[in-house]
């Protein structure tokens, strides 16, 4: 709620009291009652009720009768809340089971409009709690058992294949207004192999500027030196040192 009402991220603290009041005054799906009623036993006063009217009727109530009616109302409210909580628990269980077994609402078909989540969007934002991590809308071009090939609506972009758990269907009442963030989804794939050049190639100019003829001449001299020292009676270690020198 705070994310939707905040226009300037640095001014979120000015809107927070109004958001807290709206949350406390709104009935919850699990209890069918507002948090204000559960704490104080009566509905909150809305701004429209505080406006003074021309004719205010006096309201008198006996204290004993009020206490009895108040306790009776709380007992009835707790029973209703327990019933709604049980129904809500069953509904949440069905939703969890559908998610674990690939529910029909999570199956995408060709032509569906979807939003794609970008988890790294919150990490790059200075206000991650107020950042939208959904992008789109996209059009499903092809769907498999666990992924879909999508492309952005109204943009000439290359299609990308995304898993179902990163997609959500766009409700029918929402138009095709683009939602764009700072982070772009990169293409996945194996990196290209880089062929490293040899450090020394006698058949071409090397880093020192040696020509091919000069390199071949050095190789012939080294081979002839090795043949000459091979005739002398010496150990293998001495022969190797002589060839190196």
GROMACS .gro file of N, CA and C in nm, residues 194-201:
model
   24
  194UNK      N    1   3.755  -1.846  -2.584
  194UNK     CA    2   3.856  -1.760  -2.643
  194UNK      C    3   3.980  -1.843  -2.674
  195UNK      N    4   4.022  -1.840  -2.800
  195UNK     CA    5   4.141  -1.914  -2.842
  195UNK      C    6   4.264  -1.828  -2.815
  196UNK      N    7   4.345  -1.873  -2.721
  196UNK     CA    8   4.465  -1.798  -2.685
  196UNK      C    9   4.577  -1.827  -2.783
  197UNK      N   10   4.650  -1.725  -2.825
  197UNK     CA   11   4.762  -1.741  -2.915
  197UNK      C   12   4.883  -1.796  -2.840
  198UNK      N   13   4.966  -1.877  -2.905
  198UNK     CA   14   5.086  -1.928  -2.837
  198UNK      C   15   5.182  -1.815  -2.805
  199UNK      N   16   5.257  -1.833  -2.697
  199UNK     CA   17   5.351  -1.729  -2.655
  199UNK      C   18   5.464  -1.710  -2.754
  200UNK      N   19   5.501  -1.817  -2.830
  200UNK     CA   20   5.611  -1.805  -2.926
  200UNK      C   21   5.578  -1.889  -3.048
  201UNK      N   22   5.579  -1.827  -3.162
  201UNK     CA   23   5.554  -1.896  -3.288
  201UNK      C   24   5.671  -1.866  -3.380
   0.00000   0.00000   0.00000
